[in-house]
Amino acid sequence: MPDCAKVFIQGQTTSNTVYTTSRVTVDGTDYAPGMFVSAGACGRLLQFWRIDEIFLVNNIVSLLCSSFESWYVEHVRCYELSPMPGRLSVFQISDLNDTITLAAYSIDGRLMLSLRRYILLRVASRQFPVPAFSYEVEHILREGNSAFEKTGKVLQLTRDQKHDILDKVSAAIYNFKAYPSDKELSKAAEALVTKHPCLRELGSDTGWYGWKTSIKFKMGNYRNKLRRAGCMEVAVNAGKRSKTSPDNEPSHSNIKRARRAKVNYLPDLPQGHDASTLEQQRVEITEEVQKAEKNLVVVDKKMQMTFALRRNEIITSPSPVKEILGRWPALRLESQVCAEFQRITNQNLANTFYAELDHHSLRLMSLYRQRVAKTGKTADALAEFLRVHDLKVLSPIVV
């Protein structure tokens, strides 16, 4: 065990025995060796760490992690990581920048890690993070909160001050989701009033219902601004019914939005590229896949480059699977199935699958035991497998 882990353990407990585990769930988030977390920052760049080992000290989860140097690659909107050999550290869950664990993927031999999922999924298990406002508004809110604690008097905002608050909150919500649900809007409004009680609405059952309504309309205006700016994720829903186009479908019907774990739902085209240049790369991918000796590195690089074009085709003009595979034959490759899953969800398909398999393995093994008993076959091999599995899940370490 590394010296840093020994020192940490000795500072936490006098026991000579600690336990390791191959997987742990904390507040609904799964952690496993090989996943990436973020802790600390250097020069405004997040510092990323790969989990090497998970151990329990006084029933507190601790992570032994290896450090990775990072820098942001604008072209693919990801962090590029490179290992820093020998630099290890131990973190508790509370030390992390967030509770989301991340899986990295490779592009042309480089280790990449997307930031957007790191931001997006935080809303699921944590309170909405109220953003900072302008200096003027922050000063007024501090004074207002102080007065509210003493006298219970709420703050009266000017139009510009309220506009600044709604703008900042809408932009923060958009970082999580372009089309938030009613429940998510309620959480944002509640978090705003909780952090700044001077903004409570007198006479309201919740104290924030009016803020929720204002945020909802401001989100619509914010999406319109982004739509006019050409943001693909919201521009795809343009062209609905209006005064000039009364025969089009209603504005609230068939909204194309991210669902489930789709993080990169409809990204913008890469900087410096348009549909024609990406179409040429698609043709090159098709030609490369047809070769007997495929250059999988080239295929992966071009599939990453054309991801936005592919998502635009799938979402804006849904086609049968056969046609999609005809245009993108690389999606028939196992490596590209995993890579595409990674691009859309920022989750490692193999890690996710095996983690879920581990989650259900005990029940599956129980079913297998019953099946073996019914057929009269010996369960020795399965018993040995279970014994090895149990040793891996929970094994003592002597410090």
mmCIF file of C-alpha atoms in Angstrom:
data_model
loop_
_atom_site.group_PDB
_atom_site.id
_atom_site.type_symbol
_atom_site.label_atom_id
_atom_site.label_comp_id
_atom_site.label_asym_id
_atom_site.label_seq_id
_atom_site.Cartn_x
_atom_site.Cartn_y
_atom_site.Cartn_z
ATOM 1 C CA MET A 1 0.000 0.000 0.000
ATOM 2 C CA PRO A 2 1.357 3.493 -0.850
ATOM 3 C CA ASP A 3 2.762 5.580 2.001
ATOM 4 C CA CYS A 4 0.120 8.304 1.542
ATOM 5 C CA ALA A 5 -2.635 5.731 2.134
ATOM 6 C CA LYS A 6 -0.885 4.328 5.212
ATOM 7 C CA VAL A 7 -0.461 7.808 6.705
ATOM 8 C CA PHE A 8 -4.104 8.630 5.992
ATOM 9 C CA ILE A 9 -5.367 5.398 7.553
ATOM 10 C CA GLN A 10 -3.178 5.792 10.650
ATOM 11 C CA GLY A 11 -4.573 9.294 11.112
ATOM 12 C CA GLN A 12 -8.150 8.032 10.935
ATOM 13 C CA THR A 13 -8.081 4.861 13.025
ATOM 14 C CA THR A 14 -5.958 2.880 15.459
ATOM 15 C CA SER A 15 -7.159 -0.403 14.002
ATOM 16 C CA ASN A 16 -4.682 -2.546 12.100
ATOM 17 C CA THR A 17 -7.330 -3.726 9.647
ATOM 18 C CA VAL A 18 -9.231 -1.841 6.968
ATOM 19 C CA TYR A 19 -11.405 -3.201 4.183
ATOM 20 C CA THR A 20 -11.376 -2.705 0.446
ATOM 21 C CA THR A 21 -14.255 -3.040 -1.964
ATOM 22 C CA SER A 22 -14.589 -3.200 -5.741
ATOM 23 C CA ARG A 23 -17.679 -1.003 -5.839
ATOM 24 C CA VAL A 24 -19.546 1.330 -3.507
ATOM 25 C CA THR A 25 -22.644 3.518 -3.794
ATOM 26 C CA VAL A 26 -22.836 6.827 -1.906
ATOM 27 C CA ASP A 27 -25.903 9.093 -2.168
ATOM 28 C CA GLY A 28 -27.015 7.260 -5.297
ATOM 29 C CA THR A 29 -23.637 7.542 -7.056
ATOM 30 C CA ASP A 30 -21.585 4.461 -7.905
ATOM 31 C CA TYR A 31 -17.815 4.517 -7.437
ATOM 32 C CA ALA A 32 -15.452 1.881 -8.799
ATOM 33 C CA PRO A 33 -11.736 1.623 -9.598
ATOM 34 C CA GLY A 34 -10.920 3.051 -13.015
ATOM 35 C CA MET A 35 -13.477 5.853 -12.802
ATOM 36 C CA PHE A 36 -12.449 9.502 -12.732
ATOM 37 C CA VAL A 37 -13.351 12.117 -10.154
ATOM 38 C CA SER A 38 -12.405 15.755 -9.743
ATOM 39 C CA ALA A 39 -10.894 17.243 -6.610
ATOM 40 C CA GLY A 40 -9.335 20.676 -6.415
ATOM 41 C CA ALA A 41 -8.282 23.034 -9.187
ATOM 42 C CA CYS A 42 -5.056 24.525 -10.457
ATOM 43 C CA GLY A 43 -4.957 27.691 -12.526
ATOM 44 C CA ARG A 44 -8.749 27.503 -13.033
ATOM 45 C CA LEU A 45 -8.395 24.013 -14.503
ATOM 46 C CA LEU A 46 -10.098 21.206 -12.630
ATOM 47 C CA GLN A 47 -7.784 18.525 -11.322
ATOM 48 C CA PHE A 48 -8.808 15.010 -12.253
ATOM 49 C CA TRP A 49 -7.972 11.796 -10.443
ATOM 50 C CA ARG A 50 -8.504 8.152 -11.322
ATOM 51 C CA ILE A 51 -9.782 5.887 -8.571
ATOM 52 C CA ASP A 52 -7.259 3.096 -7.996
ATOM 53 C CA GLU A 53 -8.660 1.588 -4.823
ATOM 54 C CA ILE A 54 -11.636 2.051 -2.504
ATOM 55 C CA PHE A 55 -11.329 1.303 1.204
ATOM 56 C CA LEU A 56 -13.394 1.864 4.333
ATOM 57 C CA VAL A 57 -11.956 3.575 7.400
ATOM 58 C CA ASN A 58 -14.291 3.910 10.395
ATOM 59 C CA ASN A 59 -17.175 3.197 7.974
ATOM 60 C CA ILE A 60 -16.180 6.207 5.855
ATOM 61 C CA VAL A 61 -15.494 5.673 2.166
ATOM 62 C CA SER A 62 -12.001 6.742 1.115
ATOM 63 C CA LEU A 63 -10.563 6.770 -2.398
ATOM 64 C CA LEU A 64 -6.923 6.141 -3.280
ATOM 65 C CA CYS A 65 -6.429 8.057 -6.527
ATOM 66 C CA SER A 66 -3.777 8.678 -9.183
ATOM 67 C CA SER A 67 -3.367 12.209 -10.502
ATOM 68 C CA PHE A 68 -3.849 13.203 -14.136
ATOM 69 C CA GLU A 69 -2.745 16.460 -15.714
ATOM 70 C CA SER A 70 -5.523 18.108 -17.739
ATOM 71 C CA TRP A 71 -6.039 20.802 -20.323
ATOM 72 C CA TYR A 72 -9.160 21.774 -22.223
ATOM 73 C CA VAL A 73 -9.474 20.874 -25.919
ATOM 74 C CA GLU A 74 -11.990 23.246 -27.463
ATOM 75 C CA HIS A 75 -12.237 21.232 -30.667
ATOM 76 C CA VAL A 76 -14.006 18.304 -29.023
ATOM 77 C CA ARG A 77 -15.180 20.207 -25.919
ATOM 78 C CA CYS A 78 -13.353 17.829 -23.602
ATOM 79 C CA TYR A 79 -10.454 17.709 -21.217
ATOM 80 C CA GLU A 80 -7.395 15.840 -22.428
ATOM 81 C CA LEU A 81 -5.730 13.920 -19.627
ATOM 82 C CA SER A 82 -2.223 12.584 -19.193
ATOM 83 C CA PRO A 83 -1.057 10.567 -16.183
ATOM 84 C CA MET A 84 1.346 11.996 -13.626
ATOM 85 C CA PRO A 85 3.267 8.888 -12.471
ATOM 86 C CA GLY A 86 3.902 8.577 -8.778
ATOM 87 C CA ARG A 87 1.462 11.282 -7.692
ATOM 88 C CA LEU A 88 -1.121 9.659 -5.441
ATOM 89 C CA SER A 89 -3.589 11.041 -2.938
ATOM 90 C CA VAL A 90 -6.450 9.885 -0.735
ATOM 91 C CA PHE A 91 -9.840 11.611 -0.798
ATOM 92 C CA GLN A 92 -13.116 11.236 1.003
ATOM 93 C CA ILE A 93 -16.366 11.819 -0.874
ATOM 94 C CA SER A 94 -16.763 15.244 0.744
ATOM 95 C CA ASP A 95 -13.401 16.321 -0.725
ATOM 96 C CA LEU A 96 -14.581 15.928 -4.320
ATOM 97 C CA ASN A 97 -15.746 18.824 -6.474
ATOM 98 C CA ASP A 98 -18.877 16.825 -7.206
ATOM 99 C CA THR A 99 -20.437 13.457 -6.527
ATOM 100 C CA ILE A 100 -20.401 12.351 -10.157
ATOM 101 C CA THR A 101 -17.842 9.766 -11.228
ATOM 102 C CA LEU A 102 -16.598 9.846 -14.787
ATOM 103 C CA ALA A 103 -15.268 7.343 -17.282
ATOM 104 C CA ALA A 104 -12.643 8.455 -19.766
ATOM 105 C CA TYR A 105 -12.397 7.519 -23.420
ATOM 106 C CA SER A 106 -9.668 7.624 -26.031
ATOM 107 C CA ILE A 107 -9.395 9.689 -29.199
ATOM 108 C CA ASP A 108 -6.428 9.001 -31.454
ATOM 109 C CA GLY A 109 -4.528 7.566 -28.508
ATOM 110 C CA ARG A 110 -5.299 10.511 -26.216
ATOM 111 C CA LEU A 111 -7.236 10.103 -22.990
ATOM 112 C CA MET A 112 -10.286 12.391 -23.028
ATOM 113 C CA LEU A 113 -12.794 13.374 -20.370
ATOM 114 C CA SER A 114 -15.898 15.441 -21.084
ATOM 115 C CA LEU A 115 -16.781 18.211 -18.636
ATOM 116 C CA ARG A 116 -20.424 18.632 -19.570
ATOM 117 C CA ARG A 117 -21.655 15.471 -17.902
ATOM 118 C CA TYR A 118 -19.732 16.506 -14.819
ATOM 119 C CA ILE A 119 -21.901 19.618 -14.655
ATOM 120 C CA LEU A 120 -25.138 18.168 -15.960
ATOM 121 C CA LEU A 121 -25.817 15.270 -13.657
ATOM 122 C CA ARG A 122 -25.114 17.160 -10.451
ATOM 123 C CA VAL A 123 -28.710 18.422 -10.338
ATOM 124 C CA ALA A 124 -30.078 14.906 -9.836
ATOM 125 C CA SER A 125 -28.770 14.469 -6.302
ATOM 126 C CA ARG A 126 -27.880 17.963 -5.110
ATOM 127 C CA GLN A 127 -29.663 21.221 -4.560
ATOM 128 C CA PHE A 128 -29.625 23.596 -7.513
ATOM 129 C CA PRO A 129 -26.439 25.733 -7.270
ATOM 130 C CA VAL A 130 -27.588 29.352 -7.230
ATOM 131 C CA PRO A 131 -25.160 31.368 -9.393
ATOM 132 C CA ALA A 132 -23.407 34.576 -8.415
ATOM 133 C CA PHE A 133 -25.017 37.785 -9.644
ATOM 134 C CA SER A 134 -23.602 41.189 -10.498
ATOM 135 C CA TYR A 135 -21.716 43.068 -7.780
ATOM 136 C CA GLU A 136 -24.631 45.465 -7.294
ATOM 137 C CA VAL A 137 -27.217 42.700 -6.930
ATOM 138 C CA GLU A 138 -25.022 40.626 -4.612
ATOM 139 C CA HIS A 139 -24.517 43.664 -2.365
ATOM 140 C CA ILE A 140 -28.252 44.384 -2.271
ATOM 141 C CA LEU A 141 -29.037 40.743 -1.490
ATOM 142 C CA ARG A 142 -26.554 40.670 1.393
ATOM 143 C CA GLU A 143 -28.116 43.781 2.893
ATOM 144 C CA GLY A 144 -31.600 42.419 2.241
ATOM 145 C CA ASN A 145 -30.862 39.063 3.873
ATOM 146 C CA SER A 146 -29.479 40.830 6.934
ATOM 147 C CA ALA A 147 -32.575 43.022 7.214
ATOM 148 C CA PHE A 148 -34.875 40.018 6.696
ATOM 149 C CA GLU A 149 -33.266 38.166 9.606
ATOM 150 C CA LYS A 150 -33.803 41.158 11.907
ATOM 151 C CA THR A 151 -37.207 42.483 10.840
ATOM 152 C CA GLY A 152 -38.680 39.921 8.412
ATOM 153 C CA LYS A 153 -38.947 42.602 5.727
ATOM 154 C CA VAL A 154 -38.637 41.325 2.161
ATOM 155 C CA LEU A 155 -36.574 43.068 -0.496
ATOM 156 C CA GLN A 156 -38.120 45.154 -3.264
ATOM 157 C CA LEU A 157 -36.068 44.781 -6.440
ATOM 158 C CA THR A 158 -35.905 47.144 -9.369
ATOM 159 C CA ARG A 159 -36.674 45.825 -12.843
ATOM 160 C CA ASP A 160 -32.990 45.698 -13.810
ATOM 161 C CA GLN A 161 -32.035 43.870 -10.629
ATOM 162 C CA LYS A 162 -34.692 41.207 -11.133
ATOM 163 C CA HIS A 163 -33.678 40.940 -14.787
ATOM 164 C CA ASP A 164 -30.077 40.222 -13.731
ATOM 165 C CA ILE A 165 -31.181 37.504 -11.305
ATOM 166 C CA LEU A 166 -33.430 35.787 -13.848
ATOM 167 C CA ASP A 167 -30.769 35.964 -16.561
ATOM 168 C CA LYS A 168 -28.119 34.343 -14.381
ATOM 169 C CA VAL A 169 -30.466 31.658 -13.053
ATOM 170 C CA SER A 170 -31.688 30.788 -16.569
ATOM 171 C CA ALA A 171 -28.132 30.465 -17.854
ATOM 172 C CA ALA A 172 -27.267 28.203 -14.913
ATOM 173 C CA ILE A 173 -30.314 26.011 -15.559
ATOM 174 C CA TYR A 174 -29.401 25.730 -19.237
ATOM 175 C CA ASN A 175 -26.038 24.271 -18.206
ATOM 176 C CA PHE A 176 -28.034 21.411 -16.710
ATOM 177 C CA LYS A 177 -30.852 21.071 -19.208
ATOM 178 C CA ALA A 178 -32.242 23.076 -22.114
ATOM 179 C CA TYR A 179 -35.824 22.044 -21.367
ATOM 180 C CA PRO A 180 -36.187 21.636 -17.587
ATOM 181 C CA SER A 181 -39.278 20.012 -16.152
ATOM 182 C CA ASP A 182 -41.746 21.779 -13.891
ATOM 183 C CA LYS A 183 -40.240 19.996 -10.902
ATOM 184 C CA GLU A 184 -36.732 21.134 -11.813
ATOM 185 C CA LEU A 185 -37.901 24.736 -12.174
ATOM 186 C CA SER A 186 -39.470 24.462 -8.738
ATOM 187 C CA LYS A 187 -36.163 23.247 -7.293
ATOM 188 C CA ALA A 188 -34.329 26.187 -8.833
ATOM 189 C CA ALA A 189 -36.827 28.725 -7.485
ATOM 190 C CA GLU A 190 -36.813 27.107 -4.050
ATOM 191 C CA ALA A 191 -33.002 27.120 -3.947
ATOM 192 C CA LEU A 192 -32.941 30.808 -4.895
ATOM 193 C CA VAL A 193 -35.290 31.792 -2.068
ATOM 194 C CA THR A 194 -33.551 29.467 0.392
ATOM 195 C CA LYS A 195 -30.183 31.105 -0.264
ATOM 196 C CA HIS A 196 -31.655 34.624 -0.319
ATOM 197 C CA PRO A 197 -34.662 34.623 2.065
ATOM 198 C CA CYS A 198 -35.200 38.333 1.449
ATOM 199 C CA LEU A 199 -36.637 37.306 -1.960
ATOM 200 C CA ARG A 200 -39.530 35.375 -0.407
ATOM 201 C CA GLU A 201 -43.002 36.241 -1.622
ATOM 202 C CA LEU A 202 -45.398 37.232 1.126
ATOM 203 C CA GLY A 203 -48.781 35.584 0.846
ATOM 204 C CA SER A 204 -47.461 32.674 -1.200
ATOM 205 C CA ASP A 205 -47.799 29.138 0.161
ATOM 206 C CA THR A 206 -44.298 28.245 -0.942
ATOM 207 C CA GLY A 207 -42.694 31.676 -0.955
ATOM 208 C CA TRP A 208 -41.215 31.076 -4.416
ATOM 209 C CA TYR A 209 -44.076 30.231 -6.811
ATOM 210 C CA GLY A 210 -43.857 33.620 -8.533
ATOM 211 C CA TRP A 211 -40.118 33.157 -9.016
ATOM 212 C CA LYS A 212 -40.769 29.775 -10.603
ATOM 213 C CA THR A 213 -43.166 31.341 -13.105
ATOM 214 C CA SER A 214 -40.708 34.129 -13.903
ATOM 215 C CA ILE A 215 -37.859 31.649 -14.389
ATOM 216 C CA LYS A 216 -40.042 29.536 -16.672
ATOM 217 C CA PHE A 217 -40.752 32.466 -19.004
ATOM 218 C CA LYS A 218 -37.156 33.678 -18.816
ATOM 219 C CA MET A 219 -35.985 30.196 -19.870
ATOM 220 C CA GLY A 220 -38.194 30.485 -22.952
ATOM 221 C CA ASN A 221 -36.661 33.862 -23.803
ATOM 222 C CA TYR A 222 -33.168 32.491 -23.192
ATOM 223 C CA ARG A 223 -33.806 29.585 -25.575
ATOM 224 C CA ASN A 224 -35.054 32.031 -28.203
ATOM 225 C CA LYS A 225 -31.793 33.989 -27.943
ATOM 226 C CA LEU A 226 -29.772 30.814 -28.354
ATOM 227 C CA ARG A 227 -31.990 29.697 -31.227
ATOM 228 C CA ARG A 228 -31.353 32.959 -33.069
ATOM 229 C CA ALA A 229 -27.640 32.508 -32.375
ATOM 230 C CA GLY A 230 -27.798 29.120 -34.110
ATOM 231 C CA CYS A 231 -27.484 26.795 -31.113
ATOM 232 C CA MET A 232 -28.439 23.401 -32.537
ATOM 233 C CA GLU A 233 -29.961 21.957 -29.362
ATOM 234 C CA VAL A 234 -32.769 24.534 -29.384
ATOM 235 C CA ALA A 235 -32.765 25.502 -33.073
ATOM 236 C CA VAL A 236 -34.036 22.014 -33.908
ATOM 237 C CA ASN A 237 -37.378 22.972 -32.334
ATOM 238 C CA ALA A 238 -37.799 26.135 -34.424
ATOM 239 C CA GLY A 239 -40.431 26.488 -37.146
ATOM 240 C CA LYS A 240 -43.459 25.747 -34.983
ATOM 241 C CA ARG A 241 -46.901 27.340 -35.317
ATOM 242 C CA SER A 242 -46.885 31.145 -35.342
ATOM 243 C CA LYS A 243 -48.763 34.083 -36.862
ATOM 244 C CA THR A 244 -46.768 33.749 -40.066
ATOM 245 C CA SER A 245 -47.064 29.933 -40.134
ATOM 246 C CA PRO A 246 -50.493 29.074 -38.698
ATOM 247 C CA ASP A 247 -50.569 25.597 -40.266
ATOM 248 C CA ASN A 248 -47.417 24.304 -38.582
ATOM 249 C CA GLU A 249 -47.601 21.961 -35.599
ATOM 250 C CA PRO A 250 -48.193 23.501 -32.138
ATOM 251 C CA SER A 251 -45.141 24.986 -30.452
ATOM 252 C CA HIS A 252 -45.311 22.609 -27.474
ATOM 253 C CA SER A 253 -45.790 19.387 -29.440
ATOM 254 C CA ASN A 254 -43.050 16.944 -30.408
ATOM 255 C CA ILE A 255 -40.305 18.854 -28.617
ATOM 256 C CA LYS A 256 -36.934 17.270 -29.351
ATOM 257 C CA ARG A 257 -35.028 17.223 -26.095
ATOM 258 C CA ALA A 258 -32.539 15.101 -24.209
ATOM 259 C CA ARG A 259 -34.063 12.231 -22.272
ATOM 260 C CA ARG A 260 -32.682 9.677 -19.846
ATOM 261 C CA ALA A 261 -28.878 9.770 -19.915
ATOM 262 C CA LYS A 262 -28.421 11.658 -23.181
ATOM 263 C CA VAL A 263 -25.913 14.348 -22.326
ATOM 264 C CA ASN A 264 -24.596 15.280 -25.768
ATOM 265 C CA TYR A 265 -28.038 15.291 -27.329
ATOM 266 C CA LEU A 266 -27.537 17.610 -30.285
ATOM 267 C CA PRO A 267 -24.113 19.301 -30.211
ATOM 268 C CA ASP A 268 -23.114 22.131 -32.532
ATOM 269 C CA LEU A 269 -20.866 21.396 -35.496
ATOM 270 C CA PRO A 270 -17.118 21.473 -34.700
ATOM 271 C CA GLN A 271 -15.480 24.861 -35.104
ATOM 272 C CA GLY A 272 -14.139 25.361 -38.621
ATOM 273 C CA HIS A 273 -16.383 22.683 -40.155
ATOM 274 C CA ASP A 274 -19.737 22.696 -41.904
ATOM 275 C CA ALA A 275 -22.069 19.992 -43.194
ATOM 276 C CA SER A 276 -20.181 19.611 -46.493
ATOM 277 C CA THR A 277 -16.752 19.034 -44.911
ATOM 278 C CA LEU A 278 -18.204 16.587 -42.412
ATOM 279 C CA GLU A 279 -20.042 14.765 -45.209
ATOM 280 C CA GLN A 280 -16.699 14.254 -46.938
ATOM 281 C CA GLN A 281 -15.336 12.716 -43.751
ATOM 282 C CA ARG A 282 -18.381 10.441 -43.592
ATOM 283 C CA VAL A 283 -17.540 9.165 -47.078
ATOM 284 C CA GLU A 284 -13.954 8.552 -45.960
ATOM 285 C CA ILE A 285 -15.226 6.577 -42.968
ATOM 286 C CA THR A 286 -17.343 4.400 -45.273
ATOM 287 C CA GLU A 287 -14.362 3.720 -47.519
ATOM 288 C CA GLU A 288 -12.123 2.881 -44.568
ATOM 289 C CA VAL A 289 -14.638 0.459 -43.041
ATOM 290 C CA GLN A 290 -14.905 -1.440 -46.325
ATOM 291 C CA LYS A 291 -11.186 -2.238 -46.280
ATOM 292 C CA ALA A 292 -10.008 -5.654 -45.149
ATOM 293 C CA GLU A 293 -7.338 -4.017 -42.964
ATOM 294 C CA LYS A 294 -9.255 -1.235 -41.217
ATOM 295 C CA ASN A 295 -7.397 1.601 -39.537
ATOM 296 C CA LEU A 296 -9.531 1.757 -36.393
ATOM 297 C CA VAL A 297 -7.683 4.803 -35.071
ATOM 298 C CA VAL A 298 -8.616 6.792 -38.187
ATOM 299 C CA VAL A 299 -12.202 5.507 -38.022
ATOM 300 C CA ASP A 300 -12.531 6.537 -34.378
ATOM 301 C CA LYS A 301 -11.054 9.981 -35.013
ATOM 302 C CA LYS A 302 -13.397 10.687 -37.932
ATOM 303 C CA MET A 303 -16.426 9.262 -36.122
ATOM 304 C CA GLN A 304 -15.711 11.653 -33.260
ATOM 305 C CA MET A 305 -15.355 14.538 -35.703
ATOM 306 C CA THR A 306 -18.658 13.743 -37.457
ATOM 307 C CA PHE A 307 -20.631 13.109 -34.265
ATOM 308 C CA ALA A 308 -22.596 16.375 -34.512
ATOM 309 C CA LEU A 309 -23.571 15.674 -38.140
ATOM 310 C CA ARG A 310 -24.707 12.170 -37.239
ATOM 311 C CA ARG A 311 -26.809 13.339 -34.294
ATOM 312 C CA ASN A 312 -28.385 16.030 -36.454
ATOM 313 C CA GLU A 313 -29.406 13.425 -39.044
ATOM 314 C CA ILE A 314 -30.839 11.053 -36.449
ATOM 315 C CA ILE A 315 -32.821 13.696 -34.563
ATOM 316 C CA THR A 316 -34.072 16.016 -37.309
ATOM 317 C CA SER A 317 -34.957 13.373 -39.889
ATOM 318 C CA PRO A 318 -35.486 10.036 -38.149
ATOM 319 C CA SER A 319 -34.661 7.179 -40.497
ATOM 320 C CA PRO A 320 -34.898 3.389 -40.165
ATOM 321 C CA VAL A 321 -31.935 1.762 -38.464
ATOM 322 C CA LYS A 322 -31.009 0.052 -41.733
ATOM 323 C CA GLU A 323 -30.584 3.413 -43.486
ATOM 324 C CA ILE A 324 -28.552 4.864 -40.619
ATOM 325 C CA LEU A 325 -26.216 1.873 -40.643
ATOM 326 C CA GLY A 326 -25.949 2.196 -44.404
ATOM 327 C CA ARG A 327 -24.699 5.767 -44.091
ATOM 328 C CA TRP A 328 -22.605 5.068 -41.008
ATOM 329 C CA PRO A 329 -21.319 1.486 -41.369
ATOM 330 C CA ALA A 330 -18.748 2.047 -38.612
ATOM 331 C CA LEU A 331 -21.622 1.774 -36.126
ATOM 332 C CA ARG A 332 -21.617 -1.959 -36.854
ATOM 333 C CA LEU A 333 -18.194 -2.234 -35.205
ATOM 334 C CA GLU A 334 -18.204 -3.190 -31.534
ATOM 335 C CA SER A 335 -15.604 -0.543 -30.718
ATOM 336 C CA GLN A 336 -17.754 2.177 -32.285
ATOM 337 C CA VAL A 337 -20.925 1.009 -30.545
ATOM 338 C CA CYS A 338 -19.115 1.568 -27.244
ATOM 339 C CA ALA A 339 -17.595 4.838 -28.474
ATOM 340 C CA GLU A 340 -20.961 6.193 -29.673
ATOM 341 C CA PHE A 341 -22.554 5.307 -26.353
ATOM 342 C CA GLN A 342 -19.695 7.208 -24.700
ATOM 343 C CA ARG A 343 -20.207 10.252 -26.934
ATOM 344 C CA ILE A 344 -23.942 10.435 -26.243
ATOM 345 C CA THR A 345 -24.007 9.667 -22.527
ATOM 346 C CA ASN A 346 -20.383 10.220 -21.439
ATOM 347 C CA GLN A 347 -20.576 6.808 -19.787
ATOM 348 C CA ASN A 348 -18.345 3.864 -20.495
ATOM 349 C CA LEU A 349 -20.658 1.169 -21.864
ATOM 350 C CA ALA A 350 -18.544 -1.757 -20.679
ATOM 351 C CA ASN A 351 -18.071 -0.291 -17.188
ATOM 352 C CA THR A 352 -21.777 0.511 -16.907
ATOM 353 C CA PHE A 353 -22.798 -2.956 -18.061
ATOM 354 C CA TYR A 354 -20.400 -4.785 -15.760
ATOM 355 C CA ALA A 355 -21.306 -2.552 -12.820
ATOM 356 C CA GLU A 356 -24.979 -3.434 -13.274
ATOM 357 C CA LEU A 357 -24.051 -7.071 -13.750
ATOM 358 C CA ASP A 358 -22.169 -6.962 -10.440
ATOM 359 C CA HIS A 359 -25.194 -5.349 -8.836
ATOM 360 C CA HIS A 360 -27.413 -8.279 -9.830
ATOM 361 C CA SER A 361 -24.768 -11.000 -9.715
ATOM 362 C CA LEU A 362 -25.700 -12.400 -6.296
ATOM 363 C CA ARG A 363 -29.314 -12.887 -7.306
ATOM 364 C CA LEU A 364 -28.288 -14.358 -10.638
ATOM 365 C CA MET A 365 -25.928 -16.748 -8.883
ATOM 366 C CA SER A 366 -28.732 -17.781 -6.571
ATOM 367 C CA LEU A 367 -30.904 -18.544 -9.582
ATOM 368 C CA TYR A 368 -28.066 -20.492 -11.177
ATOM 369 C CA ARG A 369 -27.664 -22.532 -7.999
ATOM 370 C CA GLN A 370 -31.343 -23.423 -8.087
ATOM 371 C CA ARG A 371 -31.099 -24.362 -11.742
ATOM 372 C CA VAL A 372 -28.012 -26.512 -11.140
ATOM 373 C CA ALA A 373 -29.722 -28.259 -8.227
ATOM 374 C CA LYS A 374 -32.770 -29.020 -10.352
ATOM 375 C CA THR A 375 -30.714 -30.506 -13.157
ATOM 376 C CA GLY A 376 -28.639 -32.562 -10.727
ATOM 377 C CA LYS A 377 -25.277 -31.135 -11.852
ATOM 378 C CA THR A 378 -22.550 -30.321 -9.364
ATOM 379 C CA ALA A 379 -22.229 -26.753 -8.055
ATOM 380 C CA ASP A 380 -18.543 -27.038 -7.101
ATOM 381 C CA ALA A 381 -17.350 -24.832 -9.945
ATOM 382 C CA LEU A 382 -19.923 -22.174 -9.097
ATOM 383 C CA ALA A 383 -19.082 -22.382 -5.392
ATOM 384 C CA GLU A 384 -15.411 -21.815 -6.184
ATOM 385 C CA PHE A 385 -16.329 -18.853 -8.365
ATOM 386 C CA LEU A 386 -18.411 -17.371 -5.540
ATOM 387 C CA ARG A 387 -15.573 -17.868 -3.073
ATOM 388 C CA VAL A 388 -13.135 -15.967 -5.303
ATOM 389 C CA HIS A 389 -15.748 -13.264 -5.919
ATOM 390 C CA ASP A 390 -16.339 -12.754 -2.184
ATOM 391 C CA LEU A 391 -12.607 -12.459 -1.545
ATOM 392 C CA LYS A 392 -12.343 -9.708 -4.147
ATOM 393 C CA VAL A 393 -15.343 -7.788 -2.846
ATOM 394 C CA LEU A 394 -14.199 -7.699 0.772
ATOM 395 C CA SER A 395 -10.564 -8.385 1.637
ATOM 396 C CA PRO A 396 -8.612 -7.139 4.698
ATOM 397 C CA ILE A 397 -5.469 -5.069 4.349
ATOM 398 C CA VAL A 398 -2.886 -5.089 7.126
ATOM 399 C CA VAL A 399 -1.272 -1.681 7.628
#
